[in-house]
Coordinates of C-alpha atoms in Angstrom, one line a residue:
M1 CA -2.5 -17.7 3.9
M2 CA -1.6 -17.5 7.5
N3 CA -4.7 -17.5 10.2
S4 CA -3.8 -14.1 11.6
E5 CA -3.8 -12.8 8.1
R6 CA -7.2 -14.2 7.4
L7 CA -8.7 -12.8 10.6
A8 CA -7.3 -9.5 9.5
N9 CA -8.7 -9.6 6.2
V10 CA -12.1 -10.4 7.8
A11 CA -11.8 -7.6 10.2
L12 CA -10.8 -5.1 7.3
A13 CA -13.9 -6.1 5.3
G14 CA -16.1 -5.7 8.4
L15 CA -14.6 -2.3 9.2
S16 CA -15.0 -1.0 5.7
L17 CA -18.7 -1.9 6.0
A18 CA -19.5 -1.2 9.6
P19 CA -20.5 2.7 9.1
L20 CA -23.1 1.6 6.8
V21 CA -25.0 0.0 9.8
V22 CA -23.4 1.4 12.9
N23 CA -22.0 4.7 14.2
V24 CA -18.3 4.2 14.1
D25 CA -16.1 7.1 15.5
P26 CA -14.1 8.2 12.4
N27 CA -11.0 8.7 14.5
L28 CA -10.8 5.1 15.7
N29 CA -12.0 3.9 12.0
V30 CA -8.8 5.7 10.6
V31 CA -6.6 4.1 13.1
L32 CA -7.9 0.5 12.5
T33 CA -8.3 0.5 8.9
A34 CA -4.7 2.0 8.5
C35 CA -3.3 -0.5 10.9
L36 CA -5.0 -3.6 9.5
T37 CA -4.4 -2.7 6.0
V38 CA -0.4 -2.7 6.8
F39 CA -1.2 -5.9 8.9
V40 CA -2.6 -7.6 5.7
G41 CA 0.0 -6.3 3.4
C42 CA 3.0 -7.2 5.4
Y43 CA 1.9 -10.8 5.8
R44 CA 1.0 -11.1 2.3
S45 CA 4.6 -9.7 1.2
V46 CA 6.0 -12.8 2.7
K47 CA 6.7 -15.3 0.3
P48 CA 9.2 -18.1 -1.0
T49 CA 10.8 -15.3 -3.1
P50 CA 11.3 -11.7 -2.3
P51 CA 9.1 -9.2 -4.0
T52 CA 10.0 -8.4 -7.6
E53 CA 10.1 -4.5 -7.5
T54 CA 13.0 -3.6 -5.3
M55 CA 13.8 0.0 -4.7
S56 CA 17.4 1.4 -5.1
K57 CA 19.0 3.9 -3.1
E58 CA 19.1 6.1 -6.1
H59 CA 15.4 5.8 -6.4
A60 CA 14.6 6.5 -2.9
M61 CA 16.8 9.8 -3.1
R62 CA 14.8 10.9 -6.3
F63 CA 11.3 9.7 -4.8
P64 CA 10.5 12.7 -3.1
L65 CA 11.6 15.0 -6.0
V66 CA 9.4 12.8 -8.5
G67 CA 6.6 12.8 -6.2
S68 CA 6.8 16.7 -6.1
A69 CA 6.8 17.1 -9.5
M70 CA 3.6 15.0 -9.8
L71 CA 2.0 16.7 -7.3
L72 CA 2.9 20.2 -8.6
S73 CA 1.6 19.1 -12.0
L74 CA -1.7 17.7 -10.5
F75 CA -2.0 21.1 -8.7
L76 CA -1.9 23.2 -12.0
L77 CA -4.0 20.7 -13.9
F78 CA -6.9 21.2 -11.4
K79 CA -6.0 24.9 -11.4
F80 CA -6.1 25.6 -15.1
L81 CA -8.5 23.0 -16.3
S82 CA -11.8 22.0 -15.5
K83 CA -11.9 19.6 -12.7
D84 CA -14.6 17.5 -14.0
L85 CA -12.4 16.8 -17.3
V86 CA -9.4 15.9 -15.0
N87 CA -11.3 13.6 -12.9
A88 CA -12.9 12.0 -15.8
V89 CA -9.4 11.0 -17.4
L90 CA -8.3 10.0 -13.8
T91 CA -11.6 7.9 -13.4
C92 CA -10.5 5.9 -16.6
Y93 CA -7.0 5.6 -15.6
F94 CA -7.9 4.3 -12.0
F95 CA -10.8 2.1 -13.4
V96 CA -8.2 0.1 -15.3
L97 CA -5.8 -0.3 -12.3
G98 CA -8.6 -0.7 -9.9
I99 CA -9.6 -4.0 -11.8
A100 CA -5.9 -5.3 -11.6
A101 CA -5.5 -4.2 -8.1
F102 CA -9.0 -5.8 -6.9
A103 CA -8.3 -9.1 -8.8
A104 CA -4.7 -9.4 -7.4
T105 CA -6.1 -8.7 -3.8
L106 CA -9.0 -11.7 -4.3
L107 CA -6.8 -13.9 -6.2
P108 CA -5.2 -16.2 -3.1
A109 CA -8.6 -16.6 -1.9
I110 CA -10.3 -17.7 -5.3
K111 CA -7.5 -19.9 -6.3
R112 CA -8.1 -22.5 -3.8
F113 CA -11.5 -23.1 -5.4
L114 CA -10.2 -23.5 -8.9
P115 CA -8.4 -26.2 -10.7
E116 CA -4.7 -26.4 -10.3
K117 CA -4.3 -26.1 -14.2
W118 CA -6.1 -22.8 -14.2
N119 CA -3.9 -21.5 -11.6
E120 CA -0.5 -22.6 -13.2
D121 CA -1.0 -22.6 -17.0
L122 CA -0.3 -19.3 -18.9
V123 CA -2.3 -17.8 -21.4
I124 CA -0.5 -15.7 -23.8
W125 CA -2.6 -12.8 -25.7
H126 CA -1.1 -10.8 -28.4
F127 CA -2.4 -7.3 -29.3
P128 CA -4.2 -7.4 -32.7
Y129 CA -2.0 -5.6 -35.2
F130 CA 0.7 -5.1 -32.6
R131 CA 1.8 -8.7 -32.4
S132 CA 5.2 -7.9 -30.2
L133 CA 2.8 -6.6 -27.5
E134 CA 1.6 -9.4 -25.5
F135 CA 0.0 -10.3 -22.1
E136 CA 0.7 -13.3 -20.0
F137 CA -2.2 -14.3 -17.6
T138 CA -3.8 -17.4 -16.0
R139 CA -7.4 -18.5 -15.8
S140 CA -7.6 -18.0 -12.5
Q141 CA -6.8 -14.1 -13.1
I142 CA -9.6 -13.9 -15.5
V143 CA -11.8 -15.4 -12.9
A144 CA -10.6 -12.9 -10.4
A145 CA -11.0 -10.0 -12.7
I146 CA -14.8 -10.6 -13.3
P147 CA -15.9 -9.3 -9.7
G148 CA -13.1 -6.9 -10.2
T149 CA -14.7 -5.2 -13.0
M150 CA -18.2 -5.2 -11.6
F151 CA -17.0 -3.6 -8.6
C152 CA -15.0 -1.2 -10.7
V153 CA -18.1 -0.2 -12.9
W154 CA -20.0 0.7 -9.6
Y155 CA -17.2 2.6 -8.5
A156 CA -17.1 4.7 -11.6
K157 CA -21.0 5.3 -11.8
Q158 CA -21.6 6.0 -8.1
K159 CA -18.3 7.4 -6.8
H160 CA -19.5 6.1 -3.4
W161 CA -17.0 6.5 -0.3
L162 CA -17.0 2.7 0.1
A163 CA -16.1 1.9 -3.4
N164 CA -13.3 4.2 -3.1
N165 CA -12.2 2.8 0.2
V166 CA -12.2 -0.7 -1.2
L167 CA -10.1 0.0 -4.1
G168 CA -7.9 2.3 -2.0
L169 CA -7.3 -0.9 0.4
A170 CA -6.8 -2.9 -2.8
F171 CA -4.2 -0.5 -4.0
S172 CA -2.5 -0.3 -0.3
I173 CA -2.4 -4.1 0.0
Q174 CA -0.8 -4.6 -3.3
G175 CA 1.7 -1.9 -2.8
I176 CA 3.1 -3.4 0.4
E177 CA 2.9 -6.7 -0.9
M178 CA 4.7 -6.2 -4.2
L179 CA 7.3 -3.5 -3.4
S180 CA 10.7 -4.1 -1.5
L181 CA 13.1 -1.4 -0.2
G182 CA 15.8 -4.2 -0.4
S183 CA 17.4 -2.9 2.7
F184 CA 17.0 -0.6 5.8
K185 CA 19.4 2.1 4.7
T186 CA 17.2 2.4 1.6
G187 CA 14.0 2.4 3.8
A188 CA 15.5 5.0 6.1
I189 CA 16.5 7.2 3.0
L190 CA 13.0 7.0 1.5
L191 CA 11.3 7.6 4.9
A192 CA 13.5 10.7 5.8
G193 CA 13.0 12.2 2.1
L194 CA 9.1 11.9 2.5
F195 CA 9.2 13.2 5.9
V196 CA 10.6 16.4 4.7
Y197 CA 8.2 16.3 1.5
D198 CA 5.0 15.8 3.6
I199 CA 6.0 18.6 5.9
F200 CA 6.9 21.0 3.2
W201 CA 3.9 20.5 1.1
V202 CA 1.2 20.5 3.7
F203 CA 2.5 23.1 6.2
F204 CA 4.3 25.3 3.5
T205 CA 1.9 25.5 0.7
P206 CA -1.8 24.9 -0.1
V207 CA -0.8 22.3 -2.8
M208 CA -1.2 19.1 -0.9
V209 CA -4.6 19.9 0.7
S210 CA -6.0 21.5 -2.6
V211 CA -4.9 18.3 -4.5
A212 CA -6.3 16.0 -2.1
K213 CA -9.9 17.8 -2.0
S214 CA -9.9 18.0 -5.9
F215 CA -8.8 14.5 -6.6
D216 CA -11.8 12.2 -7.1
A217 CA -10.1 9.1 -7.4
P218 CA -9.2 6.2 -5.0
I219 CA -5.8 7.5 -3.8
K220 CA -7.1 8.4 -0.3
L221 CA -9.4 6.8 2.2
L222 CA -12.5 8.4 3.1
F223 CA -14.3 8.2 6.7
P224 CA -17.7 9.7 7.0
T225 CA -18.0 12.3 9.8
A226 CA -20.9 13.8 11.5
D227 CA -19.7 17.2 10.7
L228 CA -21.6 18.7 7.8
K229 CA -18.7 21.4 7.2
R230 CA -16.3 18.5 6.8
P231 CA -18.3 15.2 5.9
F232 CA -15.1 12.9 5.6
S233 CA -11.9 12.4 7.0
M234 CA -9.1 11.8 4.7
L235 CA -6.0 9.5 4.9
G236 CA -3.8 9.3 1.9
L237 CA -2.6 5.9 0.6
G238 CA 1.2 7.1 0.8
D239 CA 0.6 7.2 4.6
I240 CA -0.1 3.5 4.5
V241 CA 1.9 2.3 1.8
I242 CA 5.1 4.0 2.2
P243 CA 5.7 3.2 6.0
G244 CA 3.9 -0.1 5.3
I245 CA 6.6 -1.2 3.1
F246 CA 9.1 -0.6 5.7
V247 CA 7.1 -2.4 8.3
A248 CA 6.8 -5.4 5.7
L249 CA 10.8 -5.4 5.6
A250 CA 11.0 -5.7 9.1
L251 CA 8.8 -8.7 8.9
R252 CA 10.7 -10.4 6.0
F253 CA 13.9 -9.6 8.0
D254 CA 12.5 -11.4 11.0
V255 CA 11.5 -14.5 8.8
S256 CA 15.1 -14.5 7.0
R257 CA 16.5 -15.2 10.5
G258 CA 14.1 -17.8 11.3
K259 CA 12.8 -16.1 14.4
G260 CA 9.4 -14.8 15.7
P261 CA 8.1 -11.3 14.6
Q262 CA 10.4 -9.3 16.8
Y263 CA 11.0 -6.2 14.7
F264 CA 8.0 -6.5 12.7
I265 CA 6.1 -5.9 16.2
S266 CA 8.3 -2.8 16.8
A267 CA 7.8 -1.5 13.3
F268 CA 4.0 -2.1 13.5
S269 CA 3.6 -0.5 17.0
G270 CA 5.6 2.5 15.8
Y271 CA 3.1 2.9 12.7
A272 CA 0.2 2.6 15.1
V273 CA 1.5 5.2 17.4
G274 CA 2.5 7.6 14.6
V275 CA -1.3 7.3 13.1
I276 CA -2.6 8.0 16.6
S277 CA -0.4 11.1 17.3
T278 CA -1.5 12.2 13.7
I279 CA -5.4 12.2 14.8
I280 CA -4.7 13.7 18.2
V281 CA -2.8 16.5 16.8
M282 CA -5.1 17.0 13.9
N283 CA -8.2 17.1 16.5
W284 CA -6.4 19.5 18.8
F285 CA -5.5 21.9 15.9
Q286 CA -8.6 21.3 13.9
A287 CA -6.1 21.3 10.7
A288 CA -4.8 18.9 8.1
Q289 CA -1.5 17.2 9.4
P290 CA 1.4 15.6 7.3
A291 CA 0.8 12.0 8.8
L292 CA 4.4 11.2 7.8
L293 CA 5.6 13.8 10.3
Y294 CA 4.6 11.5 13.0
I295 CA 4.5 8.2 11.5
V296 CA 8.3 8.2 10.2
P297 CA 10.0 9.2 13.6
A298 CA 8.0 6.6 15.3
V299 CA 8.5 3.6 13.1
I300 CA 12.3 4.3 12.7
G301 CA 12.5 5.2 16.4
F302 CA 10.8 2.0 17.5
V303 CA 12.8 -0.1 15.4
A304 CA 16.3 1.3 16.2
V305 CA 15.6 1.3 20.1
H306 CA 14.9 -2.2 19.9
C307 CA 17.7 -3.2 17.6
I308 CA 20.1 -1.2 19.9
W309 CA 18.6 -2.9 22.8
N310 CA 19.0 -6.5 21.4
G311 CA 22.6 -5.4 19.8
D312 CA 21.3 -6.5 16.3
M313 CA 22.1 -3.0 14.7
K314 CA 24.9 -4.6 12.4
P315 CA 22.8 -7.3 10.9
L316 CA 19.9 -5.3 10.5
L317 CA 21.8 -2.6 8.5
E318 CA 23.9 -5.3 6.6
F319 CA 20.6 -7.0 5.7
D320 CA 20.0 -6.9 1.7
E321 CA 16.8 -8.4 0.7
S322 CA 18.4 -8.7 -3.1
K323 CA 20.9 -11.2 -1.6
T324 CA 18.7 -13.2 0.3
Q325 CA 18.2 -16.7 -1.2
S326 CA 14.7 -18.1 -1.8
T327 CA 13.2 -20.8 -0.3
E328 CA 13.6 -23.0 -3.5
E329 CA 17.3 -22.2 -3.8
V330 CA 17.7 -23.2 -0.2
A331 CA 15.9 -26.4 -0.6
A332 CA 18.1 -27.0 -3.8
E333 CA 21.4 -26.6 -1.9
E334 CA 20.3 -28.7 0.9
S335 CA 19.3 -31.5 -1.6
K336 CA 22.8 -31.3 -3.1
K337 CA 24.5 -31.7 0.1
V338 CA 22.3 -34.9 1.1
E339 CA 23.3 -36.3 -2.5

């Protein structure tokens, strides 16, 4: 793990705990938490091989429609069924997901203190009576799952905002680390579609805000405020993960060219400006804002201007991560040439 990422991890942990001991301005907390989460997720996504889950153009175009269907379904569930019943089912679902995400986030730090065999040797476990179903895991993953399980038990019992945020950060970091847009074209399609999606569901219907307030699960970050009428400010994980995977792609594009983080700095700066703009407008109008309305133009705009300025528009648009060679493949080709 790079030193900058380690520092960001420490800062992120400290920022999560800070409101427990000092008075942290919720607006500043939103900006710093969102930006540090994106930063950590981006650097964790830089690996010898590209992320395994790559989004196609077709998936990117369908994503806003699928997201709309899921959002509307949740709205109807909360409207016609008991909120306690729906949230109880969702708690069970996110309990399992939370263990996996929390363990995966801790794993790189834990692996350094465990035997190498524990990190590499796979254990295959078959379901009783369903032998065709199997799980592959390492002993290191089991060790990492222990604190993950304990933490999720605390979350399920207390539903404390800090537990919610830690799980939300784990989901966000894993999403940015594991997902790939494949190309900037796909990224532009996805962000443009969700730009419209966010505006429609926040400004033209009560659905988004209603679901966000009713949904008692770590799909949003909560920031304590001094306002008794509005005890928490909220930021949806989608406002972190979706632009975050675009920023991560910019970082991996820089790495593939063997250069410093040029376009990553542009994309990350655009993200920070977008989040700050959201906070300013939200406080000005005292109303919920679709964060992607401000984040998407800022991220794409900063990268586009930088790209045009450098004359790199063609290589950037032609970049396809699925065709990028892994470090192992490059090393194998170089060894063949030497032979």
